[in-house]
Amino acid sequence: MMIEIPKILLETLRDAKAVAVLTGAGISAESGIPTFRDAQTGLWARYSPEDLATPQAFHRNPRMVWEWYQWRRQLVLEATPNAGHLALAAMADRFESFRLITQNVDGLHQRAGSKDVLELHGNLFRNLCFREGIELGPSLDSPEIPPRCPHCGGPIRPGVIWFGENVSESLYEESLEACRRADVLLVIGTSGLVHPAAGLPAKAKQAGAFVVEINPEPTPLNTLVDLSLRDKSGSVLAWILENLS
Ligand code: NAD
């Protein structure tokens, strides 16, 4: 059973030329990837992401943080894109302009076929030198944990944005521009707590977009959005795609 979706959503989408989408961890929940607010499972249950996903945590215990990320990489490799990722990839061609902004680092949007994804928080499978920030490519030839940078010997870290780090200015500007240009913004599976991404729906709203939230739980965006669809994104997005044409 799915919630009933108001007609205005399809009407607005059919008239829209520019659509922007902001996704968070919730869109990947149906692929079996835990969100940050979900309790961590298995081996890592006693650590909070805030204790693992910071430069300070890596500095303190690079081995533990690296192993947590290896575990997350494995989880993602074993997962597949769900109906929500697939519907967004298929929707892109229906509009003159379609920009997908994600806070996710799992690459599932790209695996579903989405192009030019704005990955505000980086990607799990990138590797960077912790000392110099140099991008090192996906395959590493070092037996140590964490592996060592071939240039300076420093530890290698995953290419994601950690708590306390800044998102890339150019990616943020591009995301902001997409939100300002959008006739419709879909905000999917994000708790709306992590900035600056959490501020994008307000920017879109101020610029005149119709803002729709898809999330089974209420969020701080409740009062801002034009429409809240309280259901799982997989079924809602598949329904929208099917009924759009
Ligand atoms: P979050 O964990 O704070 O919030 C997830 C939201 O998704 C919640 O509001 C929850 O109600 C909602 N949700 C749960 N199941 C859903 C479903 N089936 N359909 C739609 N919504 C659903 O995640 P966030 O807002 O993205 O912010 C936290 C940070 O966590 C981000 O920086 C992100 O990079 C990172 N993160 C990413 C992944 C990933 O790449 N898959 C996983 C965990 C955390």
CSV table of N, CA, C and O in Angstrom, one decimal, residues 35-123:
chain,number,residue,atom,x,y,z
A,35,THR,N,21.2,4.2,6.8
A,35,THR,CA,21.3,5.7,6.9
A,35,THR,C,22.1,6.0,8.1
A,35,THR,O,22.4,5.1,8.9
A,36,PHE,N,22.5,7.3,8.2
A,36,PHE,CA,23.4,7.6,9.4
A,36,PHE,C,22.5,7.6,10.7
A,36,PHE,O,23.1,7.4,11.7
A,37,ARG,N,21.2,7.9,10.5
A,37,ARG,CA,20.4,7.9,11.8
A,37,ARG,C,20.0,6.5,12.2
A,37,ARG,O,19.6,6.3,13.3
A,38,ASP,N,20.1,5.6,11.3
A,38,ASP,CA,19.8,4.2,11.7
A,38,ASP,C,21.0,3.7,12.6
A,38,ASP,O,22.1,4.2,12.5
A,39,ALA,N,20.6,2.8,13.5
A,39,ALA,CA,21.7,2.2,14.3
A,39,ALA,C,22.7,1.5,13.4
A,39,ALA,O,22.3,0.9,12.4
A,40,GLN,N,23.9,1.7,13.7
A,40,GLN,CA,24.9,0.9,12.9
A,40,GLN,C,24.8,-0.6,13.3
A,40,GLN,O,24.3,-0.9,14.3
A,41,THR,N,25.2,-1.4,12.3
A,41,THR,CA,24.9,-2.8,12.6
A,41,THR,C,26.3,-3.6,12.7
A,41,THR,O,27.3,-3.0,12.4
A,42,GLY,N,26.1,-4.8,13.2
A,42,GLY,CA,27.3,-5.7,13.3
A,42,GLY,C,28.4,-5.2,14.1
A,42,GLY,O,28.3,-4.5,15.1
A,43,LEU,N,29.6,-5.4,13.5
A,43,LEU,CA,30.9,-5.1,14.1
A,43,LEU,C,31.0,-3.6,14.6
A,43,LEU,O,31.7,-3.3,15.5
A,44,TRP,N,30.3,-2.7,13.9
A,44,TRP,CA,30.5,-1.3,14.1
A,44,TRP,C,29.4,-0.7,15.0
A,44,TRP,O,29.3,0.5,15.1
A,45,ALA,N,28.5,-1.5,15.5
A,45,ALA,CA,27.3,-1.0,16.2
A,45,ALA,C,27.7,0.0,17.4
A,45,ALA,O,26.9,0.8,17.7
A,46,ARG,N,28.8,-0.2,18.0
A,46,ARG,CA,29.1,0.6,19.2
A,46,ARG,C,29.8,2.0,18.8
A,46,ARG,O,30.1,2.7,19.7
A,47,TYR,N,30.0,2.2,17.5
A,47,TYR,CA,30.6,3.5,17.2
A,47,TYR,C,29.5,4.4,16.5
A,47,TYR,O,28.7,3.8,15.7
A,48,SER,N,29.5,5.7,16.7
A,48,SER,CA,28.6,6.5,16.0
A,48,SER,C,29.4,7.1,14.8
A,48,SER,O,30.6,7.2,14.8
A,49,PRO,N,28.7,7.3,13.7
A,49,PRO,CA,29.4,7.9,12.5
A,49,PRO,C,30.2,9.1,12.8
A,49,PRO,O,31.3,9.4,12.3
A,50,GLU,N,29.7,9.9,13.7
A,50,GLU,CA,30.4,11.2,14.1
A,50,GLU,C,31.7,10.9,14.7
A,50,GLU,O,32.6,11.7,14.7
A,51,ASP,N,31.9,9.6,15.3
A,51,ASP,CA,33.2,9.3,15.9
A,51,ASP,C,34.1,8.7,14.9
A,51,ASP,O,35.3,8.4,15.2
A,52,LEU,N,33.6,8.4,13.7
A,52,LEU,CA,34.4,7.7,12.7
A,52,LEU,C,34.7,8.6,11.5
A,52,LEU,O,35.7,8.5,10.8
A,53,ALA,N,33.7,9.4,11.2
A,53,ALA,CA,33.8,10.2,9.9
A,53,ALA,C,34.3,11.6,10.2
A,53,ALA,O,33.6,12.6,9.8
A,54,THR,N,35.4,11.7,10.8
A,54,THR,CA,36.0,13.1,11.0
A,54,THR,C,37.6,13.0,10.8
A,54,THR,O,38.2,11.9,11.0
A,55,PRO,N,38.2,14.1,10.4
A,55,PRO,CA,39.7,14.1,10.3
A,55,PRO,C,40.3,13.7,11.6
A,55,PRO,O,41.4,13.0,11.6
A,56,GLN,N,39.7,14.1,12.7
A,56,GLN,CA,40.3,13.9,14.0
A,56,GLN,C,40.3,12.4,14.3
A,56,GLN,O,41.3,11.8,14.8
A,57,ALA,N,39.2,11.7,13.9
A,57,ALA,CA,39.1,10.2,14.2
A,57,ALA,C,40.2,9.5,13.3
A,57,ALA,O,40.9,8.6,13.8
A,58,PHE,N,40.4,10.0,12.1
A,58,PHE,CA,41.4,9.3,11.2
A,58,PHE,C,42.8,9.6,11.8
A,58,PHE,O,43.7,8.7,11.8
A,59,HIS,N,43.0,10.8,12.3
A,59,HIS,CA,44.3,11.1,12.9
A,59,HIS,C,44.6,10.2,14.1
A,59,HIS,O,45.7,9.7,14.2
A,60,ARG,N,43.6,10.0,14.9
A,60,ARG,CA,43.7,9.2,16.2
A,60,ARG,C,43.9,7.8,15.8
A,60,ARG,O,44.7,7.1,16.4
A,61,ASN,N,43.1,7.3,14.9
A,61,ASN,CA,43.1,5.8,14.7
A,61,ASN,C,42.8,5.5,13.2
A,61,ASN,O,41.7,5.1,12.8
A,62,PRO,N,43.8,5.8,12.4
A,62,PRO,CA,43.6,5.6,10.9
A,62,PRO,C,43.2,4.2,10.5
A,62,PRO,O,42.4,4.1,9.6
A,63,ARG,N,43.7,3.2,11.2
A,63,ARG,CA,43.4,1.9,10.9
A,63,ARG,C,41.9,1.6,11.1
A,63,ARG,O,41.3,1.0,10.2
A,64,MET,N,41.4,2.0,12.2
A,64,MET,CA,40.0,1.8,12.5
A,64,MET,C,39.1,2.5,11.5
A,64,MET,O,38.1,1.9,10.9
A,65,VAL,N,39.4,3.7,11.2
A,65,VAL,CA,38.5,4.5,10.2
A,65,VAL,C,38.6,3.8,8.9
A,65,VAL,O,37.6,3.7,8.2
A,66,TRP,N,39.9,3.5,8.4
A,66,TRP,CA,40.0,2.9,7.1
A,66,TRP,C,39.2,1.6,7.0
A,66,TRP,O,38.5,1.3,6.1
A,67,GLU,N,39.3,0.8,8.1
A,67,GLU,CA,38.5,-0.5,8.1
A,67,GLU,C,37.0,-0.3,8.1
A,67,GLU,O,36.3,-1.1,7.4
A,68,TRP,N,36.5,0.7,8.7
A,68,TRP,CA,35.1,1.0,8.7
A,68,TRP,C,34.7,1.4,7.2
A,68,TRP,O,33.7,0.9,6.7
A,69,TYR,N,35.6,2.2,6.6
A,69,TYR,CA,35.2,2.5,5.2
A,69,TYR,C,35.3,1.3,4.3
A,69,TYR,O,34.6,1.2,3.3
A,70,GLN,N,36.3,0.4,4.5
A,70,GLN,CA,36.4,-0.8,3.7
A,70,GLN,C,35.1,-1.6,3.9
A,70,GLN,O,34.6,-2.2,2.9
A,71,TRP,N,34.6,-1.7,5.1
A,71,TRP,CA,33.3,-2.4,5.4
A,71,TRP,C,32.2,-1.7,4.6
A,71,TRP,O,31.4,-2.4,4.0
A,72,ARG,N,32.1,-0.4,4.6
A,72,ARG,CA,31.1,0.3,3.9
A,72,ARG,C,31.2,0.1,2.4
A,72,ARG,O,30.2,0.0,1.7
A,73,ARG,N,32.4,0.1,1.9
A,73,ARG,CA,32.7,-0.1,0.5
A,73,ARG,C,32.1,-1.5,0.1
A,73,ARG,O,31.5,-1.6,-0.9
A,74,GLN,N,32.4,-2.5,0.9
A,74,GLN,CA,32.0,-3.8,0.6
A,74,GLN,C,30.4,-3.9,0.6
A,74,GLN,O,29.8,-4.5,-0.3
A,75,LEU,N,29.8,-3.3,1.6
A,75,LEU,CA,28.4,-3.2,1.7
A,75,LEU,C,27.8,-2.6,0.4
A,75,LEU,O,26.8,-3.2,-0.2
A,76,VAL,N,28.3,-1.6,-0.1
A,76,VAL,CA,27.8,-0.9,-1.3
A,76,VAL,C,28.1,-1.8,-2.5
A,76,VAL,O,27.2,-1.8,-3.4
A,77,LEU,N,29.3,-2.4,-2.6
A,77,LEU,CA,29.6,-3.3,-3.8
A,77,LEU,C,28.5,-4.4,-3.9
A,77,LEU,O,28.2,-4.8,-5.0
A,78,GLU,N,28.1,-4.9,-2.7
A,78,GLU,CA,27.1,-6.0,-2.7
A,78,GLU,C,25.7,-5.5,-3.0
A,78,GLU,O,24.8,-6.3,-3.2
A,79,ALA,N,25.5,-4.2,-2.9
A,79,ALA,CA,24.1,-3.7,-3.1
A,79,ALA,C,23.8,-3.4,-4.5
A,79,ALA,O,24.8,-3.2,-5.3
A,80,THR,N,22.6,-3.2,-4.8
A,80,THR,CA,22.2,-2.7,-6.2
A,80,THR,C,21.3,-1.5,-6.1
A,80,THR,O,20.6,-1.4,-5.1
A,81,PRO,N,21.3,-0.7,-7.2
A,81,PRO,CA,20.3,0.4,-7.2
A,81,PRO,C,18.9,-0.1,-7.0
A,81,PRO,O,18.6,-1.1,-7.5
A,82,ASN,N,18.1,0.7,-6.3
A,82,ASN,CA,16.7,0.3,-6.1
A,82,ASN,C,15.8,1.1,-7.1
A,82,ASN,O,16.2,1.9,-7.9
A,83,ALA,N,14.4,0.8,-6.9
A,83,ALA,CA,13.5,1.5,-7.8
A,83,ALA,C,13.6,3.0,-7.8
A,83,ALA,O,13.3,3.6,-8.9
A,84,GLY,N,13.9,3.6,-6.7
A,84,GLY,CA,14.0,5.0,-6.6
A,84,GLY,C,15.2,5.6,-7.5
A,84,GLY,O,15.0,6.5,-8.2
A,85,HIS,N,16.4,4.9,-7.3
A,85,HIS,CA,17.5,5.4,-8.2
A,85,HIS,C,17.2,5.2,-9.6
A,85,HIS,O,17.5,6.1,-10.5
A,86,LEU,N,16.5,4.1,-10.0
A,86,LEU,CA,16.3,3.8,-11.4
A,86,LEU,C,15.2,4.8,-12.0
A,86,LEU,O,15.4,5.2,-13.1
A,87,ALA,N,14.2,5.1,-11.2
A,87,ALA,CA,13.2,6.0,-11.6
A,87,ALA,C,13.8,7.4,-11.9
A,87,ALA,O,13.5,8.1,-12.9
A,88,LEU,N,14.7,7.9,-11.0
A,88,LEU,CA,15.3,9.2,-11.2
A,88,LEU,C,16.2,9.2,-12.5
A,88,LEU,O,16.2,10.1,-13.3
A,89,ALA,N,16.9,8.1,-12.7
A,89,ALA,CA,17.7,8.0,-13.9
A,89,ALA,C,16.8,8.1,-15.2
A,89,ALA,O,17.2,8.7,-16.2
A,90,ALA,N,15.7,7.4,-15.1
A,90,ALA,CA,14.8,7.4,-16.3
A,90,ALA,C,14.1,8.7,-16.5
A,90,ALA,O,13.7,9.1,-17.6
A,91,MET,N,13.9,9.4,-15.4
A,91,MET,CA,13.1,10.7,-15.5
A,91,MET,C,13.9,11.8,-16.1
A,91,MET,O,13.4,12.8,-16.6
A,92,ALA,N,15.2,11.7,-16.1
A,92,ALA,CA,16.1,12.8,-16.5
A,92,ALA,C,15.8,13.3,-17.9
A,92,ALA,O,15.8,14.5,-18.2
A,93,ASP,N,15.5,12.4,-18.8
A,93,ASP,CA,15.2,12.7,-20.2
A,93,ASP,C,13.9,13.4,-20.4
A,93,ASP,O,13.6,13.9,-21.5
A,94,ARG,N,13.0,13.4,-19.4
A,94,ARG,CA,11.7,14.0,-19.6
A,94,ARG,C,11.7,15.5,-19.5
A,94,ARG,O,10.7,16.2,-19.8
A,95,PHE,N,12.8,16.1,-19.1
A,95,PHE,CA,12.8,17.6,-18.8
A,95,PHE,C,13.9,18.2,-19.6
A,95,PHE,O,14.9,17.6,-19.8
A,96,GLU,N,13.7,19.5,-19.9
A,96,GLU,CA,14.7,20.3,-20.6
A,96,GLU,C,16.0,20.3,-19.8
A,96,GLU,O,17.1,20.2,-20.3
A,97,SER,N,15.8,20.5,-18.5
A,97,SER,CA,17.0,20.5,-17.6
A,97,SER,C,16.7,19.6,-16.4
A,97,SER,O,15.6,19.7,-15.8
A,98,PHE,N,17.6,18.8,-16.0
A,98,PHE,CA,17.4,17.9,-14.9
A,98,PHE,C,18.8,17.8,-14.1
A,98,PHE,O,19.7,17.3,-14.7
A,99,ARG,N,18.8,18.2,-12.9
A,99,ARG,CA,20.1,18.1,-12.2
A,99,ARG,C,19.9,17.3,-10.9
A,99,ARG,O,19.0,17.6,-10.1
A,100,LEU,N,20.7,16.3,-10.7
A,100,LEU,CA,20.7,15.5,-9.5
A,100,LEU,C,21.8,15.8,-8.6
A,100,LEU,O,23.0,15.6,-9.0
A,101,ILE,N,21.5,16.3,-7.4
A,101,ILE,CA,22.4,16.6,-6.4
A,101,ILE,C,22.3,15.5,-5.3
A,101,ILE,O,21.2,15.3,-4.8
A,102,THR,N,23.4,14.9,-4.9
A,102,THR,CA,23.3,13.9,-3.8
A,102,THR,C,24.3,14.2,-2.7
A,102,THR,O,25.4,14.7,-2.9
A,103,GLN,N,23.8,13.8,-1.5
A,103,GLN,CA,24.7,13.8,-0.3
A,103,GLN,C,25.3,12.4,-0.2
A,103,GLN,O,26.2,12.2,0.7
A,104,ASN,N,24.9,11.5,-1.0
A,104,ASN,CA,25.3,10.1,-0.8
A,104,ASN,C,26.7,9.9,-1.4
A,104,ASN,O,27.1,10.6,-2.4
A,105,VAL,N,27.4,9.0,-0.9
A,105,VAL,CA,28.8,8.7,-1.3
A,105,VAL,C,28.9,7.3,-2.0
A,105,VAL,O,29.9,6.8,-2.2
A,106,ASP,N,27.7,6.7,-2.2
A,106,ASP,CA,27.7,5.3,-2.6
A,106,ASP,C,27.7,5.0,-4.1
A,106,ASP,O,27.9,3.9,-4.5
A,107,GLY,N,27.5,6.0,-4.9
A,107,GLY,CA,27.6,5.9,-6.3
A,107,GLY,C,26.4,5.1,-6.9
A,107,GLY,O,26.5,4.7,-8.1
A,108,LEU,N,25.4,4.9,-6.1
A,108,LEU,CA,24.3,4.1,-6.7
A,108,LEU,C,23.5,4.8,-7.7
A,108,LEU,O,22.9,4.2,-8.6
A,109,HIS,N,23.4,6.1,-7.7
A,109,HIS,CA,22.8,6.9,-8.7
A,109,HIS,C,23.4,6.6,-10.1
A,109,HIS,O,22.8,6.4,-11.1
A,110,GLN,N,24.7,6.7,-10.1
A,110,GLN,CA,25.5,6.5,-11.4
A,110,GLN,C,25.3,5.1,-11.8
A,110,GLN,O,25.1,4.8,-13.0
A,111,ARG,N,25.3,4.1,-10.9
A,111,ARG,CA,25.1,2.7,-11.3
A,111,ARG,C,23.7,2.5,-11.8
A,111,ARG,O,23.4,1.6,-12.6
A,112,ALA,N,22.7,3.4,-11.5
A,112,ALA,CA,21.4,3.2,-12.0
A,112,ALA,C,21.3,3.9,-13.4
A,112,ALA,O,20.2,3.8,-14.0
A,113,GLY,N,22.3,4.7,-13.7
A,113,GLY,CA,22.3,5.3,-15.1
A,113,GLY,C,22.2,6.8,-15.0
A,113,GLY,O,22.2,7.5,-16.1
A,114,SER,N,22.2,7.4,-13.9
A,114,SER,CA,22.2,8.9,-13.8
A,114,SER,C,23.5,9.5,-14.2
A,114,SER,O,24.6,9.0,-13.9
A,115,LYS,N,23.4,10.6,-15.0
A,115,LYS,CA,24.6,11.2,-15.5
A,115,LYS,C,24.9,12.6,-14.8
A,115,LYS,O,23.9,13.2,-14.3
A,116,ASP,N,26.1,13.0,-14.8
A,116,ASP,CA,26.5,14.3,-14.2
A,116,ASP,C,25.9,14.5,-12.8
A,116,ASP,O,25.4,15.6,-12.5
A,117,VAL,N,26.1,13.5,-12.0
A,117,VAL,CA,25.6,13.6,-10.6
A,117,VAL,C,26.5,14.6,-9.8
A,117,VAL,O,27.7,14.5,-9.9
A,118,LEU,N,25.9,15.5,-9.1
A,118,LEU,CA,26.7,16.4,-8.3
A,118,LEU,C,26.8,15.8,-6.9
A,118,LEU,O,25.9,15.7,-6.1
A,119,GLU,N,28.0,15.2,-6.7
A,119,GLU,CA,28.2,14.4,-5.4
A,119,GLU,C,28.8,15.4,-4.4
A,119,GLU,O,30.0,15.5,-4.2
A,120,LEU,N,27.9,16.0,-3.6
A,120,LEU,CA,28.4,17.1,-2.7
A,120,LEU,C,29.3,16.6,-1.6
A,120,LEU,O,30.2,17.3,-1.2
A,121,HIS,N,29.2,15.3,-1.2
A,121,HIS,CA,30.0,14.8,-0.2
A,121,HIS,C,31.0,13.8,-0.6
A,121,HIS,O,31.5,13.0,0.2
A,122,GLY,N,31.3,13.8,-1.9
A,122,GLY,CA,32.4,12.9,-2.5
A,122,GLY,C,31.9,11.5,-2.8
A,122,GLY,O,30.7,11.3,-2.9
A,123,ASN,N,32.8,10.6,-2.9
A,123,ASN,CA,32.5,9.2,-3.2
A,123,ASN,C,33.4,8.2,-2.4
A,123,ASN,O,34.6,8.4,-2.3
